[in-house]
JSON list of C-alpha atoms in Angstrom, two decimals:
[
{"chain": "A", "resi": 2, "resn": "MET", "atom": "CA", "xyz": [0.00, 0.00, 0.00]},
{"chain": "A", "resi": 3, "resn": "PRO", "atom": "CA", "xyz": [1.54, 3.30, -1.04]},
{"chain": "A", "resi": 4, "resn": "GLU", "atom": "CA", "xyz": [2.83, 5.55, 1.70]},
{"chain": "A", "resi": 5, "resn": "VAL", "atom": "CA", "xyz": [1.89, 9.14, 1.00]},
{"chain": "A", "resi": 6, "resn": "ILE", "atom": "CA", "xyz": [2.96, 12.49, 2.41]},
{"chain": "A", "resi": 7, "resn": "PHE", "atom": "CA", "xyz": [0.61, 15.40, 1.84]},
{"chain": "A", "resi": 8, "resn": "ALA", "atom": "CA", "xyz": [0.38, 19.00, 2.99]},
{"chain": "A", "resi": 9, "resn": "GLY", "atom": "CA", "xyz": [-1.48, 19.69, 6.21]},
{"chain": "A", "resi": 10, "resn": "PRO", "atom": "CA", "xyz": [-2.12, 22.98, 8.02]},
{"chain": "A", "resi": 11, "resn": "GLU", "atom": "CA", "xyz": [0.99, 22.53, 10.22]},
{"chain": "A", "resi": 12, "resn": "GLY", "atom": "CA", "xyz": [3.32, 20.80, 7.79]},
{"chain": "A", "resi": 13, "resn": "ARG", "atom": "CA", "xyz": [3.48, 17.34, 6.28]},
{"chain": "A", "resi": 14, "resn": "LEU", "atom": "CA", "xyz": [1.00, 14.61, 7.14]},
{"chain": "A", "resi": 15, "resn": "GLU", "atom": "CA", "xyz": [1.80, 10.92, 6.72]},
{"chain": "A", "resi": 16, "resn": "GLY", "atom": "CA", "xyz": [-0.78, 8.56, 5.29]},
{"chain": "A", "resi": 17, "resn": "ARG", "atom": "CA", "xyz": [-1.53, 5.27, 3.56]},
{"chain": "A", "resi": 18, "resn": "TYR", "atom": "CA", "xyz": [-3.45, 5.48, 0.32]},
{"chain": "A", "resi": 19, "resn": "HIS", "atom": "CA", "xyz": [-5.19, 2.52, -1.28]},
{"chain": "A", "resi": 20, "resn": "PRO", "atom": "CA", "xyz": [-6.79, 3.36, -4.66]},
{"chain": "A", "resi": 21, "resn": "GLN", "atom": "CA", "xyz": [-9.22, 1.38, -6.78]},
{"chain": "A", "resi": 22, "resn": "LYS", "atom": "CA", "xyz": [-8.81, 0.94, -10.53]},
{"chain": "A", "resi": 23, "resn": "GLN", "atom": "CA", "xyz": [-12.15, 2.63, -11.26]},
{"chain": "A", "resi": 24, "resn": "PRO", "atom": "CA", "xyz": [-11.74, 6.42, -11.49]},
{"chain": "A", "resi": 25, "resn": "ASP", "atom": "CA", "xyz": [-15.24, 7.03, -10.10]},
{"chain": "A", "resi": 26, "resn": "ALA", "atom": "CA", "xyz": [-14.90, 4.69, -7.09]},
{"chain": "A", "resi": 27, "resn": "PRO", "atom": "CA", "xyz": [-16.34, 6.01, -3.82]},
{"chain": "A", "resi": 28, "resn": "ILE", "atom": "CA", "xyz": [-13.79, 7.52, -1.42]},
{"chain": "A", "resi": 29, "resn": "ALA", "atom": "CA", "xyz": [-13.35, 7.24, 2.35]},
{"chain": "A", "resi": 30, "resn": "ILE", "atom": "CA", "xyz": [-11.02, 8.65, 4.98]},
{"chain": "A", "resi": 31, "resn": "ILE", "atom": "CA", "xyz": [-10.37, 6.77, 8.21]},
{"chain": "A", "resi": 32, "resn": "LEU", "atom": "CA", "xyz": [-9.57, 8.68, 11.43]},
{"chain": "A", "resi": 33, "resn": "HIS", "atom": "CA", "xyz": [-7.56, 7.24, 14.29]},
{"chain": "A", "resi": 34, "resn": "PRO", "atom": "CA", "xyz": [-7.96, 7.33, 18.11]},
{"chain": "A", "resi": 35, "resn": "HIS", "atom": "CA", "xyz": [-6.52, 9.86, 20.53]},
{"chain": "A", "resi": 36, "resn": "PRO", "atom": "CA", "xyz": [-2.91, 10.83, 19.71]},
{"chain": "A", "resi": 37, "resn": "GLN", "atom": "CA", "xyz": [-1.99, 11.23, 23.38]},
{"chain": "A", "resi": 38, "resn": "PHE", "atom": "CA", "xyz": [-3.15, 7.73, 24.27]},
{"chain": "A", "resi": 39, "resn": "GLY", "atom": "CA", "xyz": [-1.23, 5.83, 21.62]},
{"chain": "A", "resi": 40, "resn": "GLY", "atom": "CA", "xyz": [-3.66, 6.37, 18.75]},
{"chain": "A", "resi": 41, "resn": "THR", "atom": "CA", "xyz": [-2.13, 6.07, 15.27]},
{"chain": "A", "resi": 42, "resn": "MET", "atom": "CA", "xyz": [-3.28, 5.17, 11.76]},
{"chain": "A", "resi": 43, "resn": "ASN", "atom": "CA", "xyz": [-1.89, 1.66, 12.42]},
{"chain": "A", "resi": 44, "resn": "ASN", "atom": "CA", "xyz": [-4.30, 1.06, 15.30]},
{"chain": "A", "resi": 45, "resn": "ARG", "atom": "CA", "xyz": [-5.89, -2.36, 14.80]},
{"chain": "A", "resi": 46, "resn": "VAL", "atom": "CA", "xyz": [-9.46, -1.06, 14.48]},
{"chain": "A", "resi": 47, "resn": "VAL", "atom": "CA", "xyz": [-8.39, 1.72, 12.07]},
{"chain": "A", "resi": 48, "resn": "HIS", "atom": "CA", "xyz": [-6.41, -0.74, 9.97]},
{"chain": "A", "resi": 49, "resn": "ARG", "atom": "CA", "xyz": [-9.42, -3.05, 9.75]},
{"chain": "A", "resi": 50, "resn": "LEU", "atom": "CA", "xyz": [-11.76, -0.19, 8.88]},
{"chain": "A", "resi": 51, "resn": "HIS", "atom": "CA", "xyz": [-9.41, 0.82, 6.08]},
{"chain": "A", "resi": 52, "resn": "TYR", "atom": "CA", "xyz": [-9.54, -2.64, 4.51]},
{"chain": "A", "resi": 53, "resn": "ALA", "atom": "CA", "xyz": [-13.25, -3.01, 5.22]},
{"chain": "A", "resi": 54, "resn": "PHE", "atom": "CA", "xyz": [-13.93, -0.04, 2.95]},
{"chain": "A", "resi": 55, "resn": "HIS", "atom": "CA", "xyz": [-11.38, -1.05, 0.33]},
{"chain": "A", "resi": 56, "resn": "GLU", "atom": "CA", "xyz": [-12.83, -4.57, 0.07]},
{"chain": "A", "resi": 57, "resn": "ILE", "atom": "CA", "xyz": [-16.23, -3.16, -0.92]},
{"chain": "A", "resi": 58, "resn": "GLY", "atom": "CA", "xyz": [-14.86, -0.92, -3.65]},
{"chain": "A", "resi": 59, "resn": "PHE", "atom": "CA", "xyz": [-13.70, 2.29, -1.95]},
{"chain": "A", "resi": 60, "resn": "THR", "atom": "CA", "xyz": [-10.50, 4.22, -2.58]},
{"chain": "A", "resi": 61, "resn": "VAL", "atom": "CA", "xyz": [-9.28, 4.74, 0.98]},
{"chain": "A", "resi": 62, "resn": "LEU", "atom": "CA", "xyz": [-6.92, 7.07, 2.85]},
{"chain": "A", "resi": 63, "resn": "ARG", "atom": "CA", "xyz": [-5.90, 6.80, 6.47]},
{"chain": "A", "resi": 64, "resn": "PHE", "atom": "CA", "xyz": [-3.34, 9.13, 7.99]},
{"chain": "A", "resi": 65, "resn": "ASN", "atom": "CA", "xyz": [-1.61, 10.21, 11.18]},
{"chain": "A", "resi": 66, "resn": "PHE", "atom": "CA", "xyz": [-2.83, 13.37, 12.86]},
{"chain": "A", "resi": 67, "resn": "ARG", "atom": "CA", "xyz": [-0.25, 16.10, 13.55]},
{"chain": "A", "resi": 68, "resn": "GLY", "atom": "CA", "xyz": [2.55, 15.03, 15.87]},
{"chain": "A", "resi": 69, "resn": "VAL", "atom": "CA", "xyz": [1.93, 11.30, 15.32]},
{"chain": "A", "resi": 70, "resn": "GLY", "atom": "CA", "xyz": [4.44, 9.13, 13.43]},
{"chain": "A", "resi": 71, "resn": "ARG", "atom": "CA", "xyz": [6.01, 11.21, 10.68]},
{"chain": "A", "resi": 72, "resn": "SER", "atom": "CA", "xyz": [3.26, 13.83, 10.66]},
{"chain": "A", "resi": 73, "resn": "GLN", "atom": "CA", "xyz": [4.54, 17.28, 11.61]},
{"chain": "A", "resi": 74, "resn": "GLY", "atom": "CA", "xyz": [3.09, 19.56, 14.27]},
{"chain": "A", "resi": 75, "resn": "GLU", "atom": "CA", "xyz": [1.83, 18.75, 17.75]},
{"chain": "A", "resi": 76, "resn": "TYR", "atom": "CA", "xyz": [-1.41, 17.74, 19.42]},
{"chain": "A", "resi": 77, "resn": "ASP", "atom": "CA", "xyz": [-4.01, 20.54, 19.33]},
{"chain": "A", "resi": 78, "resn": "GLN", "atom": "CA", "xyz": [-6.97, 19.47, 21.50]},
{"chain": "A", "resi": 79, "resn": "GLY", "atom": "CA", "xyz": [-8.98, 18.32, 18.47]},
{"chain": "A", "resi": 80, "resn": "VAL", "atom": "CA", "xyz": [-9.06, 21.74, 16.80]},
{"chain": "A", "resi": 81, "resn": "GLY", "atom": "CA", "xyz": [-5.98, 21.20, 14.65]},
{"chain": "A", "resi": 82, "resn": "GLU", "atom": "CA", "xyz": [-6.86, 17.54, 14.17]},
{"chain": "A", "resi": 83, "resn": "LEU", "atom": "CA", "xyz": [-10.14, 18.59, 12.54]},
{"chain": "A", "resi": 84, "resn": "SER", "atom": "CA", "xyz": [-8.14, 20.81, 10.17]},
{"chain": "A", "resi": 85, "resn": "ASP", "atom": "CA", "xyz": [-5.86, 17.84, 9.44]},
{"chain": "A", "resi": 86, "resn": "ALA", "atom": "CA", "xyz": [-8.91, 15.73, 8.56]},
{"chain": "A", "resi": 87, "resn": "ALA", "atom": "CA", "xyz": [-10.17, 18.46, 6.23]},
{"chain": "A", "resi": 88, "resn": "ALA", "atom": "CA", "xyz": [-6.75, 18.59, 4.54]},
{"chain": "A", "resi": 89, "resn": "ALA", "atom": "CA", "xyz": [-6.78, 14.81, 4.13]},
{"chain": "A", "resi": 90, "resn": "LEU", "atom": "CA", "xyz": [-10.21, 14.97, 2.52]},
{"chain": "A", "resi": 91, "resn": "ASP", "atom": "CA", "xyz": [-9.00, 17.75, 0.18]},
{"chain": "A", "resi": 92, "resn": "TYR", "atom": "CA", "xyz": [-6.05, 15.57, -0.83]},
{"chain": "A", "resi": 93, "resn": "LEU", "atom": "CA", "xyz": [-8.23, 12.51, -1.41]},
{"chain": "A", "resi": 94, "resn": "GLN", "atom": "CA", "xyz": [-10.76, 14.49, -3.45]},
{"chain": "A", "resi": 95, "resn": "ALA", "atom": "CA", "xyz": [-8.02, 16.07, -5.59]},
{"chain": "A", "resi": 96, "resn": "LEU", "atom": "CA", "xyz": [-6.78, 12.57, -6.49]},
{"chain": "A", "resi": 97, "resn": "ASN", "atom": "CA", "xyz": [-10.33, 11.33, -7.18]},
{"chain": "A", "resi": 98, "resn": "PRO", "atom": "CA", "xyz": [-12.30, 14.16, -8.82]},
{"chain": "A", "resi": 99, "resn": "ASN", "atom": "CA", "xyz": [-14.83, 11.77, -10.41]},
{"chain": "A", "resi": 100, "resn": "SER", "atom": "CA", "xyz": [-15.95, 10.09, -7.18]},
{"chain": "A", "resi": 101, "resn": "LYS", "atom": "CA", "xyz": [-19.67, 10.47, -6.44]},
{"chain": "A", "resi": 102, "resn": "HIS", "atom": "CA", "xyz": [-19.67, 9.16, -2.88]},
{"chain": "A", "resi": 103, "resn": "CYS", "atom": "CA", "xyz": [-17.56, 10.45, 0.00]},
{"chain": "A", "resi": 104, "resn": "TRP", "atom": "CA", "xyz": [-17.53, 8.77, 3.42]},
{"chain": "A", "resi": 105, "resn": "VAL", "atom": "CA", "xyz": [-15.75, 9.39, 6.69]},
{"chain": "A", "resi": 106, "resn": "ALA", "atom": "CA", "xyz": [-15.11, 6.70, 9.30]},
{"chain": "A", "resi": 107, "resn": "GLY", "atom": "CA", "xyz": [-13.54, 7.23, 12.69]},
{"chain": "A", "resi": 108, "resn": "PHE", "atom": "CA", "xyz": [-12.75, 5.22, 15.78]},
{"chain": "A", "resi": 109, "resn": "SER", "atom": "CA", "xyz": [-13.05, 6.71, 19.30]},
{"chain": "A", "resi": 110, "resn": "PHE", "atom": "CA", "xyz": [-11.45, 10.21, 19.22]},
{"chain": "A", "resi": 111, "resn": "GLY", "atom": "CA", "xyz": [-11.44, 9.80, 15.41]},
{"chain": "A", "resi": 112, "resn": "ALA", "atom": "CA", "xyz": [-15.22, 9.33, 15.47]},
{"chain": "A", "resi": 113, "resn": "TRP", "atom": "CA", "xyz": [-15.58, 12.69, 17.27]},
{"chain": "A", "resi": 114, "resn": "ILE", "atom": "CA", "xyz": [-13.35, 14.39, 14.69]},
{"chain": "A", "resi": 115, "resn": "GLY", "atom": "CA", "xyz": [-15.18, 12.66, 11.83]},
{"chain": "A", "resi": 116, "resn": "MET", "atom": "CA", "xyz": [-18.57, 13.84, 12.97]},
{"chain": "A", "resi": 117, "resn": "GLN", "atom": "CA", "xyz": [-17.25, 17.41, 13.23]},
{"chain": "A", "resi": 118, "resn": "LEU", "atom": "CA", "xyz": [-15.95, 17.08, 9.67]},
{"chain": "A", "resi": 119, "resn": "LEU", "atom": "CA", "xyz": [-19.52, 16.26, 8.56]},
{"chain": "A", "resi": 120, "resn": "MET", "atom": "CA", "xyz": [-20.57, 19.72, 9.68]},
{"chain": "A", "resi": 121, "resn": "ARG", "atom": "CA", "xyz": [-17.90, 21.40, 7.57]},
{"chain": "A", "resi": 122, "resn": "ARG", "atom": "CA", "xyz": [-18.16, 19.31, 4.43]},
{"chain": "A", "resi": 123, "resn": "PRO", "atom": "CA", "xyz": [-21.63, 18.96, 2.87]},
{"chain": "A", "resi": 124, "resn": "GLU", "atom": "CA", "xyz": [-20.28, 16.62, 0.19]},
{"chain": "A", "resi": 125, "resn": "ILE", "atom": "CA", "xyz": [-19.87, 13.81, 2.76]},
{"chain": "A", "resi": 126, "resn": "THR", "atom": "CA", "xyz": [-22.63, 11.32, 1.98]},
{"chain": "A", "resi": 127, "resn": "GLY", "atom": "CA", "xyz": [-22.24, 8.94, 4.90]},
{"chain": "A", "resi": 128, "resn": "PHE", "atom": "CA", "xyz": [-20.35, 8.26, 8.11]},
{"chain": "A", "resi": 129, "resn": "VAL", "atom": "CA", "xyz": [-19.34, 5.38, 10.35]},
{"chain": "A", "resi": 130, "resn": "SER", "atom": "CA", "xyz": [-18.55, 6.17, 13.98]},
{"chain": "A", "resi": 131, "resn": "VAL", "atom": "CA", "xyz": [-16.99, 3.31, 15.93]},
{"chain": "A", "resi": 132, "resn": "ALA", "atom": "CA", "xyz": [-17.17, 3.67, 19.73]},
{"chain": "A", "resi": 133, "resn": "PRO", "atom": "CA", "xyz": [-17.72, 7.45, 19.75]},
{"chain": "A", "resi": 134, "resn": "PRO", "atom": "CA", "xyz": [-16.67, 8.78, 23.19]},
{"chain": "A", "resi": 135, "resn": "ALA", "atom": "CA", "xyz": [-19.91, 10.64, 23.95]},
{"chain": "A", "resi": 136, "resn": "ASN", "atom": "CA", "xyz": [-19.01, 10.59, 27.65]},
{"chain": "A", "resi": 137, "resn": "MET", "atom": "CA", "xyz": [-15.80, 12.59, 27.06]},
{"chain": "A", "resi": 138, "resn": "TYR", "atom": "CA", "xyz": [-16.61, 14.97, 24.22]},
{"chain": "A", "resi": 139, "resn": "ASP", "atom": "CA", "xyz": [-19.50, 17.26, 23.41]},
{"chain": "A", "resi": 140, "resn": "PHE", "atom": "CA", "xyz": [-21.39, 16.12, 20.30]},
{"chain": "A", "resi": 141, "resn": "SER", "atom": "CA", "xyz": [-23.99, 18.89, 20.50]},
{"chain": "A", "resi": 142, "resn": "PHE", "atom": "CA", "xyz": [-22.50, 20.49, 17.37]},
{"chain": "A", "resi": 143, "resn": "LEU", "atom": "CA", "xyz": [-24.53, 17.92, 15.40]},
{"chain": "A", "resi": 144, "resn": "ALA", "atom": "CA", "xyz": [-27.52, 20.22, 15.19]},
{"chain": "A", "resi": 145, "resn": "PRO", "atom": "CA", "xyz": [-28.64, 19.19, 12.76]},
{"chain": "A", "resi": 146, "resn": "CYS", "atom": "CA", "xyz": [-26.52, 16.21, 11.72]},
{"chain": "A", "resi": 147, "resn": "PRO", "atom": "CA", "xyz": [-26.08, 16.71, 7.96]},
{"chain": "A", "resi": 148, "resn": "ALA", "atom": "CA", "xyz": [-25.70, 13.10, 6.79]},
{"chain": "A", "resi": 149, "resn": "SER", "atom": "CA", "xyz": [-27.01, 9.64, 7.60]},
{"chain": "A", "resi": 150, "resn": "GLY", "atom": "CA", "xyz": [-24.64, 7.15, 9.12]},
{"chain": "A", "resi": 151, "resn": "LEU", "atom": "CA", "xyz": [-23.90, 4.24, 11.41]},
{"chain": "A", "resi": 152, "resn": "ILE", "atom": "CA", "xyz": [-22.85, 4.38, 15.05]},
{"chain": "A", "resi": 153, "resn": "ILE", "atom": "CA", "xyz": [-21.46, 1.09, 16.35]},
{"chain": "A", "resi": 154, "resn": "ASN", "atom": "CA", "xyz": [-20.15, 0.20, 19.80]},
{"chain": "A", "resi": 155, "resn": "GLY", "atom": "CA", "xyz": [-19.54, -2.72, 22.14]},
{"chain": "A", "resi": 156, "resn": "THR", "atom": "CA", "xyz": [-21.88, -3.47, 25.04]},
{"chain": "A", "resi": 157, "resn": "ALA", "atom": "CA", "xyz": [-18.89, -3.91, 27.38]},
{"chain": "A", "resi": 158, "resn": "ASP", "atom": "CA", "xyz": [-17.08, -0.69, 26.41]},
{"chain": "A", "resi": 159, "resn": "ARG", "atom": "CA", "xyz": [-15.43, 0.73, 29.55]},
{"chain": "A", "resi": 160, "resn": "VAL", "atom": "CA", "xyz": [-13.88, 3.74, 27.79]},
{"chain": "A", "resi": 161, "resn": "ALA", "atom": "CA", "xyz": [-16.94, 5.14, 26.00]},
{"chain": "A", "resi": 162, "resn": "ALA", "atom": "CA", "xyz": [-19.88, 4.07, 28.15]},
{"chain": "A", "resi": 163, "resn": "PRO", "atom": "CA", "xyz": [-22.75, 2.49, 26.13]},
{"chain": "A", "resi": 164, "resn": "LYS", "atom": "CA", "xyz": [-25.37, 4.56, 28.00]},
{"chain": "A", "resi": 165, "resn": "ASP", "atom": "CA", "xyz": [-23.79, 7.75, 26.65]},
{"chain": "A", "resi": 166, "resn": "THR", "atom": "CA", "xyz": [-23.73, 6.30, 23.13]},
{"chain": "A", "resi": 167, "resn": "HIS", "atom": "CA", "xyz": [-27.43, 5.46, 23.48]},
{"chain": "A", "resi": 168, "resn": "ALA", "atom": "CA", "xyz": [-28.16, 9.04, 24.54]},
{"chain": "A", "resi": 169, "resn": "LEU", "atom": "CA", "xyz": [-26.24, 10.41, 21.54]},
{"chain": "A", "resi": 170, "resn": "VAL", "atom": "CA", "xyz": [-28.12, 8.14, 19.14]},
{"chain": "A", "resi": 171, "resn": "ALA", "atom": "CA", "xyz": [-31.48, 9.07, 20.67]},
{"chain": "A", "resi": 172, "resn": "LYS", "atom": "CA", "xyz": [-30.69, 12.76, 20.27]},
{"chain": "A", "resi": 173, "resn": "LEU", "atom": "CA", "xyz": [-29.61, 12.36, 16.64]},
{"chain": "A", "resi": 174, "resn": "ARG", "atom": "CA", "xyz": [-32.69, 10.31, 15.83]},
{"chain": "A", "resi": 175, "resn": "GLU", "atom": "CA", "xyz": [-34.92, 13.25, 16.76]},
{"chain": "A", "resi": 176, "resn": "GLN", "atom": "CA", "xyz": [-33.62, 15.08, 13.70]},
{"chain": "A", "resi": 177, "resn": "LYS", "atom": "CA", "xyz": [-35.52, 15.07, 10.42]},
{"chain": "A", "resi": 178, "resn": "GLY", "atom": "CA", "xyz": [-34.16, 14.13, 7.03]},
{"chain": "A", "resi": 179, "resn": "ILE", "atom": "CA", "xyz": [-31.39, 11.77, 8.14]},
{"chain": "A", "resi": 180, "resn": "THR", "atom": "CA", "xyz": [-31.30, 8.21, 9.47]},
{"chain": "A", "resi": 181, "resn": "VAL", "atom": "CA", "xyz": [-28.80, 7.26, 12.16]},
{"chain": "A", "resi": 182, "resn": "SER", "atom": "CA", "xyz": [-28.44, 3.50, 12.45]},
{"chain": "A", "resi": 183, "resn": "HIS", "atom": "CA", "xyz": [-27.13, 2.06, 15.69]},
{"chain": "A", "resi": 184, "resn": "GLU", "atom": "CA", "xyz": [-25.59, -1.39, 16.18]},
{"chain": "A", "resi": 185, "resn": "GLU", "atom": "CA", "xyz": [-24.03, -2.95, 19.26]},
{"chain": "A", "resi": 186, "resn": "ILE", "atom": "CA", "xyz": [-21.59, -5.84, 19.37]},
{"chain": "A", "resi": 187, "resn": "GLU", "atom": "CA", "xyz": [-22.48, -8.02, 22.34]},
{"chain": "A", "resi": 188, "resn": "GLY", "atom": "CA", "xyz": [-19.67, -8.34, 24.90]},
{"chain": "A", "resi": 189, "resn": "ALA", "atom": "CA", "xyz": [-17.19, -6.19, 22.95]},
{"chain": "A", "resi": 190, "resn": "GLY", "atom": "CA", "xyz": [-14.92, -3.73, 24.72]},
{"chain": "A", "resi": 191, "resn": "HIS", "atom": "CA", "xyz": [-13.70, -0.42, 23.33]},
{"chain": "A", "resi": 192, "resn": "PHE", "atom": "CA", "xyz": [-11.03, -2.04, 21.15]},
{"chain": "A", "resi": 193, "resn": "PHE", "atom": "CA", "xyz": [-13.05, -5.07, 19.95]},
{"chain": "A", "resi": 194, "resn": "GLU", "atom": "CA", "xyz": [-10.24, -7.25, 21.27]},
{"chain": "A", "resi": 195, "resn": "HIS", "atom": "CA", "xyz": [-11.63, -10.68, 20.43]},
{"chain": "A", "resi": 196, "resn": "GLU", "atom": "CA", "xyz": [-11.20, -11.30, 16.71]},
{"chain": "A", "resi": 197, "resn": "GLU", "atom": "CA", "xyz": [-13.97, -13.85, 16.09]},
{"chain": "A", "resi": 198, "resn": "ASP", "atom": "CA", "xyz": [-16.57, -12.64, 18.60]},
{"chain": "A", "resi": 199, "resn": "HIS", "atom": "CA", "xyz": [-16.10, -8.87, 18.35]},
{"chain": "A", "resi": 200, "resn": "MET", "atom": "CA", "xyz": [-13.90, -7.57, 15.52]},
{"chain": "A", "resi": 201, "resn": "LYS", "atom": "CA", "xyz": [-15.25, -9.69, 12.66]},
{"chain": "A", "resi": 202, "resn": "PRO", "atom": "CA", "xyz": [-18.94, -9.05, 13.47]},
{"chain": "A", "resi": 203, "resn": "MET", "atom": "CA", "xyz": [-18.21, -5.31, 13.81]},
{"chain": "A", "resi": 204, "resn": "ILE", "atom": "CA", "xyz": [-16.50, -5.15, 10.41]},
{"chain": "A", "resi": 205, "resn": "ALA", "atom": "CA", "xyz": [-19.18, -7.30, 8.75]},
{"chain": "A", "resi": 206, "resn": "THR", "atom": "CA", "xyz": [-21.92, -5.04, 10.15]},
{"chain": "A", "resi": 207, "resn": "ILE", "atom": "CA", "xyz": [-20.18, -1.95, 8.78]},
{"chain": "A", "resi": 208, "resn": "GLN", "atom": "CA", "xyz": [-19.64, -3.48, 5.34]},
{"chain": "A", "resi": 209, "resn": "ALA", "atom": "CA", "xyz": [-23.28, -4.58, 5.08]},
{"chain": "A", "resi": 210, "resn": "TYR", "atom": "CA", "xyz": [-24.48, -1.12, 6.12]},
{"chain": "A", "resi": 211, "resn": "VAL", "atom": "CA", "xyz": [-22.23, 0.78, 3.70]},
{"chain": "A", "resi": 212, "resn": "GLN", "atom": "CA", "xyz": [-23.05, -1.53, 0.79]},
{"chain": "A", "resi": 213, "resn": "ARG", "atom": "CA", "xyz": [-26.75, -1.10, 1.43]},
{"chain": "A", "resi": 214, "resn": "ARG", "atom": "CA", "xyz": [-26.36, 2.68, 1.50]},
{"chain": "A", "resi": 215, "resn": "LEU", "atom": "CA", "xyz": [-24.36, 2.71, -1.74]},
{"chain": "A", "resi": 216, "resn": "GLY", "atom": "CA", "xyz": [-27.24, 0.89, -3.42]},
{"chain": "A", "resi": 217, "resn": "GLU", "atom": "CA", "xyz": [-29.74, 3.55, -2.39]},
{"chain": "A", "resi": 218, "resn": "PRO", "atom": "CA", "xyz": [-30.36, 6.79, -4.30]},
{"chain": "A", "resi": 219, "resn": "SER", "atom": "CA", "xyz": [-28.32, 9.72, -2.98]},
{"chain": "A", "resi": 220, "resn": "ARG", "atom": "CA", "xyz": [-29.88, 11.98, -0.41]}
]
């Protein structure tokens, strides 16, 4: 998979880019967990999300936020990281000008950043938020949430409490014009540690959801 370096707001950003042969393939960016708690683009969940999208026909980019790996800059409380995500999407779109579908997927802190990116980028047609930390971050900016998407979490998540995820989903479902789907993986912790019982069902659920959405007319 090609390593790429592209321009971010604070210098170079390091990524992995996985194109399809079709020039009009849908595109997706994948956002990693918290940089100060060991989150990188090579996190196991992020890596699996990347391939989950590529396997169903997406051209995919994942990257390291500022200050992680070979990406320049330093941690910026989520503000700069949102700008990094916007720069990554710009880069991906410039390489794929014929793509008709644009998705964002994030895990944990990356889910929070991804849902903020939705608010800035009306061209995003769908999102996947894995274990969004609704107990740690304010998601009230999603008013209204501009795109339909999937929120997925484990019932045994001790980092992002399921009750807070339920409250976030309930709030988003009050909004008109979008559909927020919610799936839970029974017994899974924050990192979906068990491959057969937790990781595989999570990835399969996401792929089925995204494929179904791609088959529907655009919003």
